[in-house]
N, CA and C atoms as an extended XYZ file, in Angstrom:
474
Properties=species:S:1:pos:R:3:atomname:S:1:resname:S:1:resid:I:1 pbc="F F F"
N        79.147      108.870      113.086 N   MET     1
C        80.584      108.788      112.881 CA  MET     1
C        81.261      109.866      113.729 C   MET     1
N        82.358      109.481      114.360 N   HIS     2
C        83.135      110.420      115.154 CA  HIS     2
C        84.284      110.948      114.297 C   HIS     2
N        84.475      112.262      114.303 N   LEU     3
C        85.572      112.876      113.556 CA  LEU     3
C        86.741      113.130      114.508 C   LEU     3
N        87.922      112.647      114.124 N   VAL     4
C        89.116      112.763      114.960 CA  VAL     4
C        90.130      113.675      114.271 C   VAL     4
N        90.637      114.668      115.015 N   HIS     5
C        91.659      115.586      114.488 CA  HIS     5
C        93.031      115.328      115.094 C   HIS     5
N        93.065      114.680      116.265 N   ALA     6
C        94.332      114.418      116.961 CA  ALA     6
C        94.064      113.382      118.049 C   ALA     6
N        95.120      112.721      118.517 N   PRO     7
C        94.918      111.786      119.633 CA  PRO     7
C        94.537      112.547      120.903 C   PRO     7
N        93.878      111.856      121.809 N   LEU     8
C        93.515      112.480      123.078 CA  LEU     8
C        94.763      112.643      123.941 C   LEU     8
N        94.863      113.778      124.607 N   SER     9
C        96.008      113.998      125.491 CA  SER     9
C        95.723      113.495      126.895 C   SER     9
N        94.446      113.393      127.259 N   SER    10
C        94.108      112.847      128.577 CA  SER    10
C        92.858      111.973      128.446 C   SER    10
N        92.870      110.875      129.198 N   PHE    11
C        91.773      109.922      129.176 CA  PHE    11
C        91.908      109.034      130.397 C   PHE    11
N        90.857      108.328      130.710 N   ASP    12
C        90.865      107.413      131.846 CA  ASP    12
C        91.435      106.069      131.388 C   ASP    12
N        92.656      105.759      131.813 N   SER    13
C        93.320      104.524      131.388 CA  SER    13
C        92.668      103.278      131.990 C   SER    13
N        91.766      103.448      132.948 N   ALA    14
C        91.068      102.307      133.531 CA  ALA    14
C        89.911      101.844      132.639 C   ALA    14
N        89.512      102.668      131.679 N   LEU    15
C        88.435      102.284      130.768 CA  LEU    15
C        88.866      101.097      129.923 C   LEU    15
N        87.918      100.256      129.560 N   SER    16
C        88.257       99.129      128.682 CA  SER    16
C        88.667       99.665      127.315 C   SER    16
N        89.473       98.860      126.606 N   GLU    17
C        90.003       99.273      125.309 CA  GLU    17
C        89.223       98.625      124.175 C   GLU    17
N        88.894       99.432      123.190 N   ILE    18
C        88.313       98.937      121.943 CA  ILE    18
C        89.291       99.345      120.845 C   ILE    18
N        89.737       98.354      120.081 N   SER    19
C        90.768       98.643      119.086 CA  SER    19
C        90.183       99.159      117.783 C   SER    19
N        90.956      100.050      117.181 N   VAL    20
C        90.702      100.541      115.830 CA  VAL    20
C        91.890      100.037      115.027 C   VAL    20
N        91.700       98.900      114.312 N   ARG    21
C        92.792       98.255      113.577 CA  ARG    21
C        93.002       98.978      112.251 C   ARG    21
N        94.289       99.251      111.943 N   VAL    22
C        94.603       99.986      110.712 CA  VAL    22
C        96.014       99.615      110.252 C   VAL    22
N        96.248       99.627      108.944 N   ASP    23
C        97.587       99.310      108.448 CA  ASP    23
C        98.453      100.575      108.419 C   ASP    23
N        99.750      100.367      108.324 N   ARG    24
C       100.725      101.460      108.387 CA  ARG    24
C       100.519      102.484      107.278 C   ARG    24
N       100.173      102.030      106.077 N   GLN    25
C        99.996      102.952      104.962 CA  GLN    25
C        98.824      103.903      105.205 C   GLN    25
N        97.752      103.397      105.784 N   LYS    26
C        96.612      104.260      106.081 CA  LYS    26
C        96.966      105.240      107.194 C   LYS    26
N        97.722      104.774      108.191 N   LEU    27
C        98.112      105.664      109.290 CA  LEU    27
C        98.949      106.848      108.814 C   LEU    27
N        99.653      106.685      107.715 N   ALA    28
C       100.502      107.759      107.191 CA  ALA    28
C        99.696      108.862      106.516 C   ALA    28
N        98.436      108.609      106.243 N   LYS    29
C        97.594      109.584      105.538 CA  LYS    29
C        96.989      110.595      106.496 C   LYS    29
N        96.577      111.731      105.932 N   ARG    30
C        95.914      112.767      106.728 CA  ARG    30
C        94.407      112.547      106.805 C   ARG    30
N        93.822      111.997      105.737 N   LEU    31
C        92.382      111.790      105.675 CA  LEU    31
C        92.085      110.313      105.443 C   LEU    31
N        91.311      109.715      106.330 N   TRP    32
C        90.943      108.310      106.165 CA  TRP    32
C        89.795      107.957      107.099 C   TRP    32
N        89.242      106.767      106.895 N   ARG    33
C        88.153      106.262      107.729 CA  ARG    33
C        88.511      104.890      108.266 C   ARG    33
N        87.903      104.548      109.388 N   ALA    34
C        88.113      103.222      109.966 CA  ALA    34
C        86.910      102.873      110.835 C   ALA    34
N        86.763      101.584      111.086 N   THR    35
C        85.706      101.087      111.954 CA  THR    35
C        86.353      100.334      113.110 C   THR    35
N        85.941      100.669      114.327 N   ALA    36
C        86.481      100.021      115.531 CA  ALA    36
C        85.933       98.601      115.635 C   ALA    36
N        86.520       97.829      116.515 N   ALA    37
C        86.138       96.434      116.720 CA  ALA    37
C        84.666       96.285      117.114 C   ALA    37
N        84.086       97.307      117.744 N   ASP    38
C        82.679       97.241      118.149 CA  ASP    38
C        81.736       97.817      117.098 C   ASP    38
N        82.272       98.220      115.935 N   GLY    39
C        81.449       98.765      114.862 CA  GLY    39
C        81.350      100.280      114.837 C   GLY    39
N        81.920      100.963      115.817 N   THR    40
C        81.905      102.423      115.827 CA  THR    40
C        82.735      102.945      114.657 C   THR    40
N        82.167      103.886      113.918 N   GLU    41
C        82.861      104.431      112.751 CA  GLU    41
C        83.559      105.739      113.091 C   GLU    41
N        84.741      105.902      112.483 N   PHE    42
C        85.546      107.094      112.694 CA  PHE    42
C        85.983      107.675      111.360 C   PHE    42
N        86.036      108.993      111.311 N   GLY    43
C        86.660      109.711      110.212 CA  GLY    43
C        87.865      110.418      110.787 C   GLY    43
N        88.983      110.375      110.073 N   PHE    44
C        90.219      110.986      110.570 CA  PHE    44
C        90.647      112.101      109.634 C   PHE    44
N        90.863      113.260      110.215 N   GLU    45
C        91.377      114.431      109.505 CA  GLU    45
C        92.457      115.011      110.415 C   GLU    45
N        93.690      114.495      110.266 N   VAL    46
C        94.762      114.808      111.208 CA  VAL    46
C        95.876      115.622      110.555 C   VAL    46
N        96.506      116.471      111.345 N   GLU    47
C        97.657      117.252      110.876 CA  GLU    47
C        98.921      116.399      110.826 C   GLU    47
N        99.108      115.573      111.852 N   THR    48
C       100.267      114.679      111.898 CA  THR    48
C        99.757      113.246      112.023 C   THR    48
N       100.459      112.302      111.428 N   PRO    49
C        99.982      110.914      111.445 CA  PRO    49
C        99.800      110.374      112.858 C   PRO    49
N        98.780      109.550      113.010 N   LEU    50
C        98.557      108.861      114.277 CA  LEU    50
C        99.519      107.688      114.370 C   LEU    50
N        99.697      107.169      115.594 N   ARG    51
C       100.628      106.070      115.813 CA  ARG    51
C        99.954      104.963      116.616 C   ARG    51
N       100.526      103.796      116.506 N   HIS    52
C       100.094      102.627      117.269 CA  HIS    52
C       100.014      103.001      118.750 C   HIS    52
N        98.869      102.750      119.365 N   GLY    53
C        98.694      103.040      120.787 CA  GLY    53
C        98.018      104.368      121.077 C   GLY    53
N        97.840      105.231      120.072 N   ASP    54
C        97.159      106.508      120.307 CA  ASP    54
C        95.695      106.266      120.667 C   ASP    54
N        95.216      106.956      121.680 N   VAL    55
C        93.804      106.926      122.033 CA  VAL    55
C        93.133      108.055      121.254 C   VAL    55
N        92.109      107.696      120.460 N   VAL    56
C        91.501      108.686      119.577 CA  VAL    56
C        90.096      109.112      119.993 C   VAL    56
N        89.482      108.358      120.900 N   TRP    57
C        88.128      108.700      121.353 CA  TRP    57
C        87.891      107.980      122.667 C   TRP    57
N        87.101      108.585      123.524 N   ALA    58
C        86.743      107.923      124.782 CA  ALA    58
C        85.290      108.241      125.110 C   ALA    58
N        84.599      107.246      125.612 N   SER    59
C        83.241      107.427      126.114 CA  SER    59
C        83.294      107.186      127.622 C   SER    59
N        82.146      107.134      128.254 N   ASP    60
C        82.165      106.856      129.691 CA  ASP    60
C        82.408      105.379      129.981 C   ASP    60
N        82.422      104.525      128.918 N   LYS    61
C        82.609      103.092      129.118 CA  LYS    61
C        83.897      102.539      128.516 C   LYS    61
N        84.436      103.213      127.498 N   ALA    62
C        85.597      102.643      126.795 CA  ALA    62
C        86.446      103.729      126.153 C   ALA    62
N        87.683      103.338      125.855 N   ARG    63
C        88.581      104.215      125.088 CA  ARG    63
C        88.909      103.484      123.793 C   ARG    63
N        88.984      104.244      122.703 N   PHE    64
C        89.239      103.682      121.379 CA  PHE    64
C        90.701      103.941      121.030 C   PHE    64
N        91.430      102.854      120.760 N   VAL    65
C        92.881      102.911      120.623 CA  VAL    65
C        93.304      102.431      119.235 C   VAL    65
N        94.196      103.196      118.601 N   ILE    66
C        94.758      102.793      117.313 CA  ILE    66
C        95.654      101.585      117.543 C   ILE    66
N        95.401      100.519      116.816 N   ARG    67
C        96.233       99.309      116.863 CA  ARG    67
C        96.666       99.002      115.429 C   ARG    67
N        97.918       99.310      115.167 N   GLN    68
C        98.466       99.096      113.831 CA  GLN    68
C        98.587       97.606      113.546 C   GLN    68
N        98.236       97.204      112.321 N   GLU    69
C        98.335       95.812      111.910 CA  GLU    69
C        99.802       95.395      111.803 C   GLU    69
N       100.157       94.245      112.345 N   PRO    70
C       101.522       93.735      112.142 CA  PRO    70
C       101.738       93.426      110.663 C   PRO    70
N       102.996       93.486      110.220 N   GLU    71
C       103.328       93.210      108.824 CA  GLU    71
C       104.666       92.487      108.742 C   GLU    71
N       104.933       91.900      107.595 N   LEU    72
C       106.193       91.216      107.378 CA  LEU    72
C       107.304       92.260      107.233 C   LEU    72
N       108.340       92.151      108.063 N   VAL    73
C       109.494       93.048      108.001 CA  VAL    73
C       110.771       92.221      108.069 C   VAL    73
N       111.847       92.852      107.683 N   LEU    74
C       113.156       92.217      107.794 CA  LEU    74
C       113.826       92.720      109.064 C   LEU    74
N       114.249       91.801      109.887 N   GLU    75
C       114.963       92.118      111.120 CA  GLU    75
C       116.441       91.841      110.880 C   GLU    75
N       117.258       92.874      111.042 N   ILE    76
C       118.698       92.756      110.830 CA  ILE    76
C       119.369       92.913      112.190 C   ILE    76
N       119.915       91.826      112.742 N   PRO    77
C       120.571       91.922      114.048 CA  PRO    77
C       121.786       92.857      113.983 C   PRO    77
N       121.974       93.620      115.035 N   LEU    78
C       123.113       94.540      115.103 CA  LEU    78
C       124.137       94.057      116.126 C   LEU    78
N       124.319       92.734      116.203 N   ASP    79
C       125.326       92.170      117.098 CA  ASP    79
C       126.667       92.110      116.369 C   ASP    79
N       127.043       93.260      115.810 N   VAL    80
C       128.266       93.375      115.010 CA  VAL    80
C       129.075       94.565      115.510 C   VAL    80
N       130.278       94.707      114.982 N   LYS    81
C       131.119       95.855      115.338 CA  LYS    81
C       130.506       97.137      114.781 C   LYS    81
N       130.816       98.287      115.394 N   PRO    82
C       130.230       99.551      114.940 CA  PRO    82
C       130.444       99.841      113.450 C   PRO    82
N       131.618       99.503      112.896 N   ASP    83
C       131.833       99.793      111.479 CA  ASP    83
C       130.922       98.930      110.609 C   ASP    83
N       130.648       97.698      111.024 N   ALA    84
C       129.726       96.831      110.280 CA  ALA    84
C       128.295       97.360      110.391 C   ALA    84
N       127.925       97.845      111.571 N   ALA    85
C       126.588       98.427      111.753 CA  ALA    85
C       126.426       99.653      110.857 C   ALA    85
N       127.478      100.445      110.724 N   ALA    86
C       127.427      101.618      109.846 CA  ALA    86
C       127.224      101.200      108.394 C   ALA    86
N       127.893      100.136      107.963 N   VAL    87
C       127.728       99.631      106.596 CA  VAL    87
C       126.288       99.156      106.383 C   VAL    87
N       125.722       98.478      107.368 N   ILE    88
C       124.335       98.018      107.270 CA  ILE    88
C       123.410       99.230      107.138 C   ILE    88
N       123.606      100.228      107.975 N   GLY    89
C       122.788      101.439      107.908 CA  GLY    89
C       122.917      102.134      106.563 C   GLY    89
N       124.134      102.188      106.040 N   TRP    90
C       124.357      102.806      104.738 CA  TRP    90
C       123.638      102.011      103.650 C   TRP    90
N       123.746      100.691      103.688 N   ALA    91
C       123.143       99.844      102.654 CA  ALA    91
C       121.624      100.034      102.613 C   ALA    91
N       120.999      100.046      103.770 N   VAL    92
C       119.548      100.220      103.818 CA  VAL    92
C       119.176      101.651      103.449 C   VAL    92
N       119.901      102.615      103.990 N   GLY    93
C       119.618      104.019      103.704 CA  GLY    93
C       119.845      104.388      102.252 C   GLY    93
N       120.844      103.783      101.639 N   ASN    94
C       121.152      104.074      100.240 CA  ASN    94
C       120.001      103.653       99.323 C   ASN    94
N       119.212      102.692       99.757 N   LEU    95
C       118.047      102.249       98.985 CA  LEU    95
C       116.782      103.029       99.360 C   LEU    95
N       116.917      103.987      100.276 N   HIS    96
C       115.823      104.864      100.701 CA  HIS    96
C       114.676      104.108      101.366 C   HIS    96
N       115.004      103.084      102.139 N   PHE    97
C       113.984      102.354      102.874 CA  PHE    97
C       113.795      102.979      104.245 C   PHE    97
N       112.556      102.976      104.697 N   SER    98
C       112.264      103.403      106.056 CA  SER    98
C       112.785      102.335      107.003 C   SER    98
N       113.272      102.775      108.160 N   ILE    99
C       113.806      101.828      109.138 CA  ILE    99
C       113.323      102.162      110.541 C   ILE    99
N       113.401      101.180      111.374 N   ASP   100
C       113.216      101.347      112.807 CA  ASP   100
C       114.522      100.876      113.425 C   ASP   100
N       115.382      101.817      113.797 N   ALA   101
C       116.686      101.481      114.367 CA  ALA   101
C       116.549      101.345      115.878 C   ALA   101
N       116.822      100.160      116.370 N   GLN   102
C       116.765       99.876      117.791 CA  GLN   102
C       118.162       99.507      118.278 C   GLN   102
N       118.311       99.354      119.562 N   GLU   103
C       119.638       99.122      120.141 CA  GLU   103
C       120.303       97.857      119.612 C   GLU   103
N       119.538       96.794      119.436 N   THR   104
C       120.145       95.510      119.052 CA  THR   104
C       119.740       95.022      117.670 C   THR   104
N       118.881       95.794      116.995 N   ARG   105
C       118.422       95.359      115.680 CA  ARG   105
C       117.913       96.532      114.864 C   ARG   105
N       117.809       96.274      113.579 N   LEU   106
C       117.257       97.240      112.637 CA  LEU   106
C       116.089       96.545      111.948 C   LEU   106
N       114.950       97.218      111.853 N   LEU   107
C       113.803       96.684      111.126 CA  LEU   107
C       113.611       97.496      109.858 C   LEU   107
N       113.300       96.808      108.759 N   ALA   108
C       113.059       97.479      107.482 CA  ALA   108
C       111.920       96.784      106.762 C   ALA   108
N       111.245       97.517      105.889 N   SER   109
C       110.178       96.927      105.081 CA  SER   109
C       110.721       95.759      104.281 C   SER   109
N       109.920       94.723      104.169 N   ASP   110
C       110.313       93.581      103.348 CA  ASP   110
C       110.199       93.984      101.882 C   ASP   110
N       111.298       93.880      101.162 N   ASP   111
C       111.332       94.266       99.758 CA  ASP   111
C       112.371       93.412       99.039 C   ASP   111
N       112.075       92.930       97.830 N   PRO   112
C       113.039       92.097       97.100 CA  PRO   112
C       114.373       92.809       96.846 C   PRO   112
N       114.333       94.102       96.566 N   GLY   113
C       115.572       94.853       96.332 CA  GLY   113
C       116.448       94.911       97.572 C   GLY   113
N       115.836       95.096       98.716 N   LEU   114
C       116.595       95.121       99.962 CA  LEU   114
C       117.153       93.742      100.269 C   LEU   114
N       116.354       92.707      100.070 N   ARG   115
C       116.830       91.337      100.288 CA  ARG   115
C       118.064       91.057       99.415 C   ARG   115
N       117.996       91.443       98.141 N   GLN   116
C       119.128       91.223       97.232 CA  GLN   116
C       120.373       91.959       97.701 C   GLN   116
N       120.200       93.214       98.125 N   ALA   117
C       121.351       93.995       98.590 CA  ALA   117
C       121.963       93.366       99.844 C   ALA   117
N       121.118       92.952      100.781 N   LEU   118
C       121.628       92.335      102.009 CA  LEU   118
C       122.317       91.011      101.703 C   LEU   118
N       121.725       90.207      100.820 N   ASP   119
C       122.342       88.933      100.429 CA  ASP   119
C       123.688       89.168       99.753 C   ASP   119
N       123.734       90.146       98.861 N   ARG   120
C       124.971       90.461       98.130 CA  ARG   120
C       126.091       90.885       99.084 C   ARG   120
N       125.715       91.588      100.170 N   MET   121
C       126.702       92.060      101.140 CA  MET   121
C       126.916       91.051      102.266 C   MET   121
N       126.254       89.900      102.190 N   HIS   122
C       126.344       88.843      103.218 CA  HIS   122
C       125.920       89.365      104.591 C   HIS   122
N       124.861       90.167      104.601 N   ILE   123
C       124.301       90.687      105.849 CA  ILE   123
C       123.136       89.793      106.251 C   ILE   123
N       123.221       89.252      107.457 N   HIS   124
C       122.219       88.315      107.972 CA  HIS   124
C       120.934       89.059      108.344 C   HIS   124
N       119.787       88.461      108.018 N   TYR   125
C       118.490       89.024      108.392 CA  TYR   125
C       117.477       87.901      108.587 C   TYR   125
N       116.378       88.239      109.261 N   HIS   126
C       115.273       87.301      109.496 CA  HIS   126
C       113.992       87.951      108.997 C   HIS   126
N       113.034       87.124      108.613 N   GLU   127
C       111.680       87.598      108.334 CA  GLU   127
C       110.896       87.476      109.630 C   GLU   127
N       110.231       88.534      110.030 N   ILE   128
C       109.369       88.487      111.207 CA  ILE   128
C       108.099       89.275      110.900 C   ILE   128
N       107.074       89.039      111.684 N   VAL   129
C       105.832       89.791      111.555 CA  VAL   129
C       105.624       90.550      112.856 C   VAL   129
N       105.578       91.874      112.741 N   GLU   130
C       105.293       92.706      113.908 CA  GLU   130
C       104.887       94.093      113.470 C   GLU   130
N       104.452       94.906      114.416 N   VAL   131
C       104.082       96.284      114.113 CA  VAL   131
C       105.356       97.033      113.735 C   VAL   131
N       105.358       97.623      112.541 N   PHE   132
C       106.528       98.339      112.038 CA  PHE   132
C       106.267       99.834      112.139 C   PHE   132
N       107.096      100.517      112.931 N   GLN   133
C       106.964      101.952      113.122 CA  GLN   133
C       108.280      102.623      112.749 C   GLN   133
N       108.470      102.864      111.447 N   PRO   134
C       109.742      103.462      111.031 CA  PRO   134
C       109.921      104.852      111.611 C   PRO   134
N       111.181      105.211      111.779 N   HIS   135
C       111.514      106.534      112.303 CA  HIS   135
C       111.173      107.599      111.289 C   HIS   135
N       110.744      108.721      111.793 N   ARG   136
C       110.566      109.907      110.960 CA  ARG   136
C       111.768      110.787      111.272 C   ARG   136
N       112.803      110.662      110.453 N   PHE   137
C       114.059      111.325      110.769 CA  PHE   137
C       114.024      112.834      110.605 C   PHE   137
N       113.155      113.349      109.772 N   ALA   138
C       113.133      114.795      109.562 CA  ALA   138
C       112.868      115.488      110.888 C   ALA   138
N       113.853      116.168      111.397 N   GLY   139
C       113.701      116.926      112.617 CA  GLY   139
C       113.911      116.128      113.888 C   GLY   139
N       114.037      114.811      113.810 N   SER   140
C       114.121      114.032      115.037 CA  SER   140
C       115.454      114.205      115.760 C   SER   140
N       116.487      114.566      115.041 N   LEU   141
C       117.787      114.723      115.686 CA  LEU   141
C       118.014      116.137      116.197 C   LEU   141
N       117.352      117.112      115.589 N   THR   142
C       117.588      118.495      115.966 CA  THR   142
C       116.401      119.151      116.641 C   THR   142
N       115.254      118.463      116.641 N   GLY   143
C       114.089      119.027      117.291 CA  GLY   143
C       113.207      119.834      116.362 C   GLY   143
N       113.591      119.974      115.125 N   HIS   144
C       112.735      120.670      114.162 CA  HIS   144
C       112.995      120.101      112.777 C   HIS   144
N       112.026      120.288      111.908 N   GLY   145
C       112.182      119.779      110.542 CA  GLY   145
C       112.186      120.902      109.540 C   GLY   145
N       112.844      120.693      108.434 N   HIS   146
C       112.808      121.667      107.351 CA  HIS   146
C       113.191      120.982      106.056 C   HIS   146
N       112.820      121.628      104.942 N   GLY   147
C       113.145      121.080      103.634 CA  GLY   147
C       114.619      121.272      103.322 C   GLY   147
N       115.099      120.554      102.340 N   HIS   148
C       116.508      120.639      101.979 CA  HIS   148
C       116.689      121.077      100.533 C   HIS   148
N       115.858      122.032      100.067 N   ASN   149
C       115.997      122.488       98.702 CA  ASN   149
C       117.020      123.612       98.576 C   ASN   149
N       117.474      124.160       99.684 N   HIS   150
C       118.523      125.159       99.764 CA  HIS   150
C       118.241      126.409       98.938 C   HIS   150
N       116.965      126.773       98.820 N   GLU   151
C       116.608      128.023       98.183 CA  GLU   151
C       116.597      129.098       99.260 C   GLU   151
N       116.600      130.334       98.836 N   HIS   152
C       116.507      131.439       99.786 CA  HIS   152
C       115.126      131.428      100.420 C   HIS   152
N       114.997      132.081      101.548 N   GLY   153
C       113.734      132.101      102.261 CA  GLY   153
C       113.540      130.856      103.109 C   GLY   153
N       114.578      130.411      103.741 N   HIS   154
C       114.607      129.200      104.583 CA  HIS   154
C       113.687      129.435      105.789 C   HIS   154
N       112.708      128.559      105.969 N   HIS   155
C       111.759      128.694      107.074 CA  HIS   155
C       111.744      127.422      107.907 C   HIS   155
N       111.548      127.595      109.202 N   HIS   156
C       111.381      126.460      110.117 CA  HIS   156
C       109.959      126.476      110.623 C   HIS   156
N       109.356      125.303      110.631 N   HIS   157
C       107.988      125.189      111.152 CA  HIS   157
C       108.042      124.337      112.410 C   HIS   157
N       107.414      124.778      113.431 N   GLY   158
C       107.453      123.989      114.654 CA  GLY   158
C       106.244      124.189      115.410 C   GLY   158
């Protein structure tokens, strides 16, 4: 078994690819195991979650690449005015759902509560199956993350 602590920063992209298929929930964990398409076993002990497309191991013949399993998500088109897009963002955010905000659409986890809220607000959506990579907003806008408990002793980790 190969133990992985982080994705590889350099590798030969000409090597053939062997996929390590994994679902989004497992990718969010720090400790987990997986088996590649060729039967190679991996143990993962990572500080930050791996992502779809990360190369986690390479031999002289192949590179092993994380391939996240596609899942059912709700696609909400953003072909609306900015104020309507803001309402859509508020509606999804108010329910604390993870999202993938793109230029022309918003993707969110398929959930009955979200469907009901969107239906109630007459917001159009589609069911699609694809790799869902929600944004990790903590620190993404400012370049660093921190807790919001507002106690003394405020620390930034980077």
